[in-house]
């Protein structure tokens, strides 16, 4: 066991203060930032520490760091031995100059620091003196008014040319100012030497160089614009800008702070450009720091980074005294090897912008004496120029459309080399690309949406050379890959979208996948249709806990194109019992996992090649970390515990102890998120626990397909050294009872809901009944309301009924077998509020001192208080409620202007006339402070509040108010807005809404009328406007009216053989309509119209009248008489009706009436005394009221 010194906070503060004289006892008074060092036992401690303070340097187990006061106060409590150091921003030998006279052709002696105003003027002087070569741009203007400026230097500076863009930036840490002045000198050097020095001329002619001398002006000039003395590391908001960028590993906000204005500005600036390479300058050590900072993984270009870093350091060493630029690995270091940085600008530019940026620490002293600045220029400028050259080396060229010649924005990937976003992209404007790379032979893949990917093998490049490779892409199909979802142990969903087809149709599309990057259709793939558009693909046959890559593809006659790669991991499949794990290899077993919670905590579980727990090597080891409080867990794979009453856990362990305040536990969970303590636990002491075998019981979170067991250490994680775990064995004891889970509650209404369950295990006998039970208390059982929903295992659905609105219920599934009943998990749900429909309605706030059901509160303008439900106002103004015990009251113990609205439940005022609000209130003056009450209404939940009345006077006793409620609707709300201003409070009680219910009576409810045309009246009794409609066209009615009245229904003749019904609906808005019916009888007879001419009487156009001895045999226009018979259609000689005797007019028309009961089809037979009988050709339908037939 190690020996450690525990520092009390008082001792820390003594050391802290002793580093300063009495006149400077508060190091935060000048710049709210302190610089200090402290020893650590291991570099492993830095990750958690870096989340609390800003680490500046780490060497030989000593950390140098910065902190603002809140950070320092938190860090001081961690127990480290802190050594307060002089702040680097107070560096000696600062010489300021408030005016710099640039002389063209004359070199400035840069042995000074410019004032802020002089710096701004100087930048614009460069532009004025060299307008064809230099352009000053403002990256942003900070809230302080200071600007972040950048100089663009190029031969055609106003034009964006097909040249590599390069960025130098300095002093993101405001007190690291050496690079600030060197960047100004570099600007002057390039401009002055253009046209006379070949190297400078070539660089300016062939590149677009951006130089930002000062990235944190608020930090550098924190002490004022006239001097850099007083500079600090952080920006004006106390944030380390070099920990404030999105991080490839730790996410968008690794430091826990919002993006600062400087960060946002540089992110936008990077997005507007296509920087090939960059460097950012720092101080405090002398070393070239190359990627990555955030993770141990090396860059794909690690050998190139070592080469350019070594070149920078070696050239500096060759042009400086011994001992310069030789820190760490003789002047260079991998960032993570030095110490981990999350949120750094270097990794941000490399990962998110594909720009090769590294960090140059160029002076041990952060703010060097001004007289030494020329020396640092001489040490560094040759290296700066050589690093600029590197952007012109490697593969480069133009990527264009083979058909149009237009530039194409394409990805340039070195196959089997690039990783973690080291690929590059051609520019949108010109299609130019630049790929610096170490010497070697490469295969290049060039791809772009809607173009055929080109693969170019055998490309060889040497160091410090360039290879021009222009590429013409052939238009083709384009496809994107959609995100992977629904990931299981064996499958997943993905898909894509074919965004273009190229010159021929897409004949196949889908996704392909594999365990290596860039899978092809020659491997696992789906086929999901053809043509353009989106598609969904089902990925199957995967292995649990494995990493896969998927990308969409589209194939046409030109070939196959692919979308982007998406990486995903399959979940772990659940493991059946018994389960054992002896940790026999040097890697953590599949599907085991580790967790950590607590600010800055790491899991800190590793596989150890030891046998301290008493088993065989290997074993799991948890290591201490200086975090308090925190928790770390070693978690088993998910286990199938369905049908087990308990689990039996056996394991070996050994604790290398240190002190008290930490506990060892066994926990269980069904989701690896919510954990339950099991019975075994041990409190840490200063005494070791030797190798021990533990046998314990797991009794929680069982009957699941995903039960997790965790070996947990929690509390002060500095109070132990190591905990070893080995030889884990888990068995189960079977359960005679069933296993059942409760399904989620859905379709919740005011009175009903749907739930159900899943019987996953029957137990030792068959399931005889299953269902759900519910109650307003937790864990309902069969003594409460329940359903019966079948028997057996499997899923079932249950309907809960008879619920009350605005009520919280608990529901559990149950399953019964011969051994008894088991219950599922308790699921809680709340029925929604019902709309108030019955009036008068009252609210007396008698709810035990809590807000009544369905009432809500709405704070106005950041109000800090809510209505309380108390007796009176809590004092004598008033002393008690108006009625009952409780009333509502809003009061504030300050003079703040706090407004909060107390909102009623929804009211259906559409069913009453003249709705009126009544309430009692008080608002006593506590001189001179007067509270106020405003009453509002709104006509829908999403509507705007409308003012009804405001009460501003002193009301000392309960007072009744009556307010008419305008614009009533079916979804109406009343709001009482209290404005508490330190008076005795705004109190209301006994709120009520009254009104006259709407009424509607229609009589009679039904009428029957004859087949003849006519009218019928219905009587209306109502106290409101009403409308009426009839659903039949043969019925017209009075459409509307007000109050009592008559509806007249006019109806046409019914000429059909069937009665008919008209439905008349009478409505009053706000209440249910009344429906009455009008029934019209069927016609009693049918009319048969015949047209015919009688032989012997026909005169060519009509009929002559039959004669007898007296002349015309028939009067009027009747020519003669005939007899008409109807014969059955299926038995023609069977008489169905008749004979009917009827007269025939001189124009050949005969009309007769027949009973309405004849509705089939018949033959019509005509008989006349002067001719044989005449039949029609085919049977005639008699379904209509009028039948016509022409015999002519």
mmCIF file of C-alpha atoms in Angstrom, residues 930-1123:
data_model
loop_
_atom_site.group_PDB
_atom_site.id
_atom_site.type_symbol
_atom_site.label_atom_id
_atom_site.label_comp_id
_atom_site.label_asym_id
_atom_site.label_seq_id
_atom_site.Cartn_x
_atom_site.Cartn_y
_atom_site.Cartn_z
ATOM 1 C CA UNK A 930 -49.592 47.459 -3.353
ATOM 2 C CA UNK A 931 -50.104 44.082 -5.001
ATOM 3 C CA UNK A 932 -52.394 43.866 -8.050
ATOM 4 C CA UNK A 933 -54.732 41.371 -9.705
ATOM 5 C CA UNK A 934 -55.593 41.136 -13.411
ATOM 6 C CA UNK A 935 -58.225 38.725 -14.713
ATOM 7 C CA UNK A 936 -57.851 37.332 -18.238
ATOM 8 C CA UNK A 937 -59.597 34.888 -20.532
ATOM 9 C CA UNK A 938 -58.655 33.042 -23.698
ATOM 10 C CA UNK A 939 -60.839 31.113 -26.108
ATOM 11 C CA UNK A 940 -58.520 28.143 -26.747
ATOM 12 C CA UNK A 941 -55.505 26.483 -25.165
ATOM 13 C CA UNK A 942 -53.207 28.031 -27.776
ATOM 14 C CA UNK A 943 -54.970 31.393 -27.831
ATOM 15 C CA UNK A 944 -53.759 34.705 -26.428
ATOM 16 C CA UNK A 945 -54.817 36.087 -23.078
ATOM 17 C CA UNK A 946 -57.408 38.888 -23.251
ATOM 18 C CA UNK A 947 -57.782 41.279 -20.330
ATOM 19 C CA UNK A 948 -61.118 41.325 -18.480
ATOM 20 C CA UNK A 949 -60.362 43.533 -15.491
ATOM 21 C CA UNK A 950 -57.454 44.834 -13.400
ATOM 22 C CA UNK A 951 -57.695 45.579 -9.677
ATOM 23 C CA UNK A 952 -55.036 47.969 -8.373
ATOM 24 C CA UNK A 953 -56.606 49.337 -5.199
ATOM 25 C CA UNK A 954 -56.197 48.381 -1.551
ATOM 26 C CA UNK A 955 -58.718 45.589 -0.721
ATOM 27 C CA UNK A 956 -58.434 44.584 2.921
ATOM 28 C CA UNK A 957 -61.423 42.237 3.258
ATOM 29 C CA UNK A 958 -62.849 39.488 1.077
ATOM 30 C CA UNK A 959 -64.703 41.208 -1.779
ATOM 31 C CA UNK A 960 -67.021 39.652 -4.363
ATOM 32 C CA UNK A 961 -66.497 40.408 -8.059
ATOM 33 C CA UNK A 962 -68.804 39.592 -10.972
ATOM 34 C CA UNK A 963 -67.500 39.648 -14.545
ATOM 35 C CA UNK A 964 -69.342 38.763 -17.747
ATOM 36 C CA UNK A 965 -67.342 36.286 -19.839
ATOM 37 C CA UNK A 966 -67.292 37.362 -23.500
ATOM 38 C CA UNK A 967 -66.845 35.230 -26.616
ATOM 39 C CA UNK A 968 -67.752 31.871 -25.020
ATOM 40 C CA UNK A 969 -66.291 28.764 -26.701
ATOM 41 C CA UNK A 970 -66.074 25.052 -26.031
ATOM 42 C CA UNK A 971 -62.421 25.445 -24.873
ATOM 43 C CA UNK A 972 -62.385 28.477 -22.597
ATOM 44 C CA UNK A 973 -59.843 29.428 -19.917
ATOM 45 C CA UNK A 974 -59.805 31.991 -17.110
ATOM 46 C CA UNK A 975 -56.509 33.345 -15.785
ATOM 47 C CA UNK A 976 -55.908 35.170 -12.501
ATOM 48 C CA UNK A 977 -52.623 37.080 -12.870
ATOM 49 C CA UNK A 978 -51.243 38.142 -9.519
ATOM 50 C CA UNK A 979 -48.612 40.860 -9.471
ATOM 51 C CA UNK A 980 -46.802 40.475 -6.139
ATOM 52 C CA UNK A 981 -44.947 43.624 -5.087
ATOM 53 C CA UNK A 982 -44.208 42.997 -1.387
ATOM 54 C CA UNK A 983 -47.766 43.704 -0.265
ATOM 55 C CA UNK A 984 -49.746 41.312 1.901
ATOM 56 C CA UNK A 985 -50.461 39.200 -1.157
ATOM 57 C CA UNK A 986 -53.106 38.712 -3.834
ATOM 58 C CA UNK A 987 -55.637 36.146 -2.589
ATOM 59 C CA UNK A 988 -58.655 34.608 -4.353
ATOM 60 C CA UNK A 989 -61.246 32.090 -3.205
ATOM 61 C CA UNK A 990 -64.583 30.502 -4.117
ATOM 62 C CA UNK A 991 -64.358 30.958 -7.862
ATOM 63 C CA UNK A 992 -67.538 30.088 -9.769
ATOM 64 C CA UNK A 993 -68.910 30.271 -13.300
ATOM 65 C CA UNK A 994 -72.663 30.471 -13.816
ATOM 66 C CA UNK A 995 -74.977 30.931 -16.779
ATOM 67 C CA UNK A 996 -78.281 29.944 -18.308
ATOM 68 C CA UNK A 997 -78.163 26.562 -19.996
ATOM 69 C CA UNK A 998 -79.080 26.598 -23.664
ATOM 70 C CA UNK A 999 -82.359 24.856 -24.459
ATOM 71 C CA UNK A 1000 -83.949 23.377 -27.551
ATOM 72 C CA UNK A 1001 -87.236 21.434 -27.912
ATOM 73 C CA UNK A 1002 -88.844 20.424 -31.234
ATOM 74 C CA UNK A 1003 -92.309 18.881 -31.444
ATOM 75 C CA UNK A 1004 -93.713 16.672 -32.610
ATOM 76 C CA UNK A 1005 -90.736 14.357 -32.931
ATOM 77 C CA UNK A 1006 -92.214 12.772 -36.045
ATOM 78 C CA UNK A 1007 -95.056 13.360 -38.527
ATOM 79 C CA UNK A 1008 -96.594 11.211 -41.278
ATOM 80 C CA UNK A 1009 -98.179 12.875 -44.327
ATOM 81 C CA UNK A 1010 -99.959 11.634 -47.461
ATOM 82 C CA UNK A 1011 -98.397 11.085 -50.835
ATOM 83 C CA UNK A 1012 -99.836 14.347 -52.096
ATOM 84 C CA UNK A 1013 -97.763 17.554 -52.043
ATOM 85 C CA UNK A 1014 -98.271 19.741 -49.004
ATOM 86 C CA UNK A 1015 -96.666 21.182 -45.859
ATOM 87 C CA UNK A 1016 -96.259 20.295 -42.182
ATOM 88 C CA UNK A 1017 -95.299 22.405 -39.151
ATOM 89 C CA UNK A 1018 -92.945 21.648 -36.253
ATOM 90 C CA UNK A 1019 -92.927 23.803 -33.106
ATOM 91 C CA UNK A 1020 -89.607 25.171 -31.761
ATOM 92 C CA UNK A 1021 -89.070 26.046 -28.087
ATOM 93 C CA UNK A 1022 -85.602 27.567 -27.516
ATOM 94 C CA UNK A 1023 -83.772 30.427 -25.803
ATOM 95 C CA UNK A 1024 -81.159 30.875 -28.540
ATOM 96 C CA UNK A 1025 -80.596 31.109 -32.258
ATOM 97 C CA UNK A 1026 -81.261 27.884 -34.118
ATOM 98 C CA UNK A 1027 -80.759 26.464 -37.603
ATOM 99 C CA UNK A 1028 -82.549 23.634 -39.411
ATOM 100 C CA UNK A 1029 -81.689 21.445 -42.375
ATOM 101 C CA UNK A 1030 -83.503 18.633 -44.178
ATOM 102 C CA UNK A 1031 -81.614 15.784 -45.753
ATOM 103 C CA UNK A 1032 -84.001 15.286 -48.703
ATOM 104 C CA UNK A 1033 -84.408 17.441 -51.821
ATOM 105 C CA UNK A 1034 -88.180 16.848 -51.906
ATOM 106 C CA UNK A 1035 -88.435 18.574 -48.525
ATOM 107 C CA UNK A 1036 -87.708 22.293 -48.012
ATOM 108 C CA UNK A 1037 -87.841 23.893 -44.549
ATOM 109 C CA UNK A 1038 -87.472 27.150 -42.682
ATOM 110 C CA UNK A 1039 -83.637 27.377 -42.378
ATOM 111 C CA UNK A 1040 -83.183 29.366 -39.167
ATOM 112 C CA UNK A 1041 -84.783 31.353 -36.398
ATOM 113 C CA UNK A 1042 -84.410 32.786 -32.903
ATOM 114 C CA UNK A 1043 -86.218 31.667 -29.792
ATOM 115 C CA UNK A 1044 -89.629 30.032 -30.023
ATOM 116 C CA UNK A 1045 -91.032 29.536 -33.508
ATOM 117 C CA UNK A 1046 -92.352 27.280 -36.247
ATOM 118 C CA UNK A 1047 -90.507 25.214 -38.840
ATOM 119 C CA UNK A 1048 -92.605 24.718 -41.964
ATOM 120 C CA UNK A 1049 -91.651 21.684 -44.030
ATOM 121 C CA UNK A 1050 -92.897 21.839 -47.641
ATOM 122 C CA UNK A 1051 -92.890 18.511 -49.455
ATOM 123 C CA UNK A 1052 -93.476 17.378 -53.038
ATOM 124 C CA UNK A 1053 -95.911 14.671 -54.180
ATOM 125 C CA UNK A 1054 -94.680 11.135 -53.665
ATOM 126 C CA UNK A 1055 -95.318 9.417 -56.987
ATOM 127 C CA UNK A 1056 -93.421 6.283 -55.948
ATOM 128 C CA UNK A 1057 -94.865 3.078 -54.615
ATOM 129 C CA UNK A 1058 -92.702 3.377 -51.447
ATOM 130 C CA UNK A 1059 -92.981 5.649 -48.467
ATOM 131 C CA UNK A 1060 -90.075 7.986 -47.863
ATOM 132 C CA UNK A 1061 -88.543 9.671 -44.836
ATOM 133 C CA UNK A 1062 -86.878 13.052 -44.432
ATOM 134 C CA UNK A 1063 -84.638 13.748 -41.401
ATOM 135 C CA UNK A 1064 -84.815 17.307 -40.118
ATOM 136 C CA UNK A 1065 -81.924 18.411 -37.855
ATOM 137 C CA UNK A 1066 -82.372 21.463 -35.634
ATOM 138 C CA UNK A 1067 -79.198 22.843 -34.023
ATOM 139 C CA UNK A 1068 -78.224 25.333 -31.342
ATOM 140 C CA UNK A 1069 -74.492 25.964 -31.109
ATOM 141 C CA UNK A 1070 -73.137 24.543 -27.854
ATOM 142 C CA UNK A 1071 -75.652 21.772 -27.209
ATOM 143 C CA UNK A 1072 -76.638 18.553 -28.927
ATOM 144 C CA UNK A 1073 -78.935 18.918 -31.978
ATOM 145 C CA UNK A 1074 -82.522 17.660 -32.044
ATOM 146 C CA UNK A 1075 -83.622 15.364 -34.863
ATOM 147 C CA UNK A 1076 -87.244 14.970 -36.032
ATOM 148 C CA UNK A 1077 -88.657 12.984 -38.961
ATOM 149 C CA UNK A 1078 -91.192 13.599 -41.696
ATOM 150 C CA UNK A 1079 -92.605 10.407 -43.269
ATOM 151 C CA UNK A 1080 -94.531 10.628 -46.573
ATOM 152 C CA UNK A 1081 -96.798 7.757 -47.560
ATOM 153 C CA UNK A 1082 -96.406 5.859 -50.814
ATOM 154 C CA UNK A 1083 -98.594 6.594 -53.841
ATOM 155 C CA UNK A 1084 -101.777 4.308 -53.817
ATOM 156 C CA UNK A 1085 -101.962 3.846 -57.591
ATOM 157 C CA UNK A 1086 -99.713 3.744 -60.600
ATOM 158 C CA UNK A 1087 -100.397 5.385 -63.950
ATOM 159 C CA UNK A 1088 -100.074 3.449 -67.215
ATOM 160 C CA UNK A 1089 -99.824 5.595 -70.356
ATOM 161 C CA UNK A 1090 -100.327 3.818 -73.676
ATOM 162 C CA UNK A 1091 -99.971 5.128 -77.228
ATOM 163 C CA UNK A 1092 -101.800 3.111 -79.932
ATOM 164 C CA UNK A 1093 -103.880 3.372 -83.099
ATOM 165 C CA UNK A 1094 -107.067 1.302 -83.612
ATOM 166 C CA UNK A 1095 -107.546 -0.461 -86.936
ATOM 167 C CA UNK A 1096 -110.565 0.926 -88.812
ATOM 168 C CA UNK A 1097 -110.448 4.248 -87.017
ATOM 169 C CA UNK A 1098 -106.911 5.256 -87.975
ATOM 170 C CA UNK A 1099 -107.013 8.170 -90.444
ATOM 171 C CA UNK A 1100 -103.245 8.450 -91.088
ATOM 172 C CA UNK A 1101 -102.512 10.943 -88.313
ATOM 173 C CA UNK A 1102 -104.916 10.041 -85.555
ATOM 174 C CA UNK A 1103 -108.168 8.240 -84.867
ATOM 175 C CA UNK A 1104 -111.639 8.957 -86.108
ATOM 176 C CA UNK A 1105 -114.353 8.746 -83.516
ATOM 177 C CA UNK A 1106 -116.378 5.514 -83.382
ATOM 178 C CA UNK A 1107 -119.983 5.969 -84.630
ATOM 179 C CA UNK A 1108 -123.381 4.514 -83.776
ATOM 180 C CA UNK A 1109 -126.884 5.285 -84.900
ATOM 181 C CA UNK A 1110 -126.825 8.483 -82.960
ATOM 182 C CA UNK A 1111 -123.483 9.656 -84.351
ATOM 183 C CA UNK A 1112 -120.324 9.806 -82.168
ATOM 184 C CA UNK A 1113 -120.380 6.893 -79.827
ATOM 185 C CA UNK A 1114 -118.217 8.658 -77.142
ATOM 186 C CA UNK A 1115 -118.226 12.211 -75.973
ATOM 187 C CA UNK A 1116 -115.309 14.605 -75.932
ATOM 188 C CA UNK A 1117 -112.085 13.533 -77.571
ATOM 189 C CA UNK A 1118 -112.534 9.835 -76.890
ATOM 190 C CA UNK A 1119 -112.393 7.912 -80.181
ATOM 191 C CA UNK A 1120 -113.179 4.456 -78.791
ATOM 192 C CA UNK A 1121 -112.710 2.099 -75.833
ATOM 193 C CA UNK A 1122 -110.262 -0.770 -75.340
ATOM 194 C CA UNK A 1123 -109.634 -3.401 -72.690
#
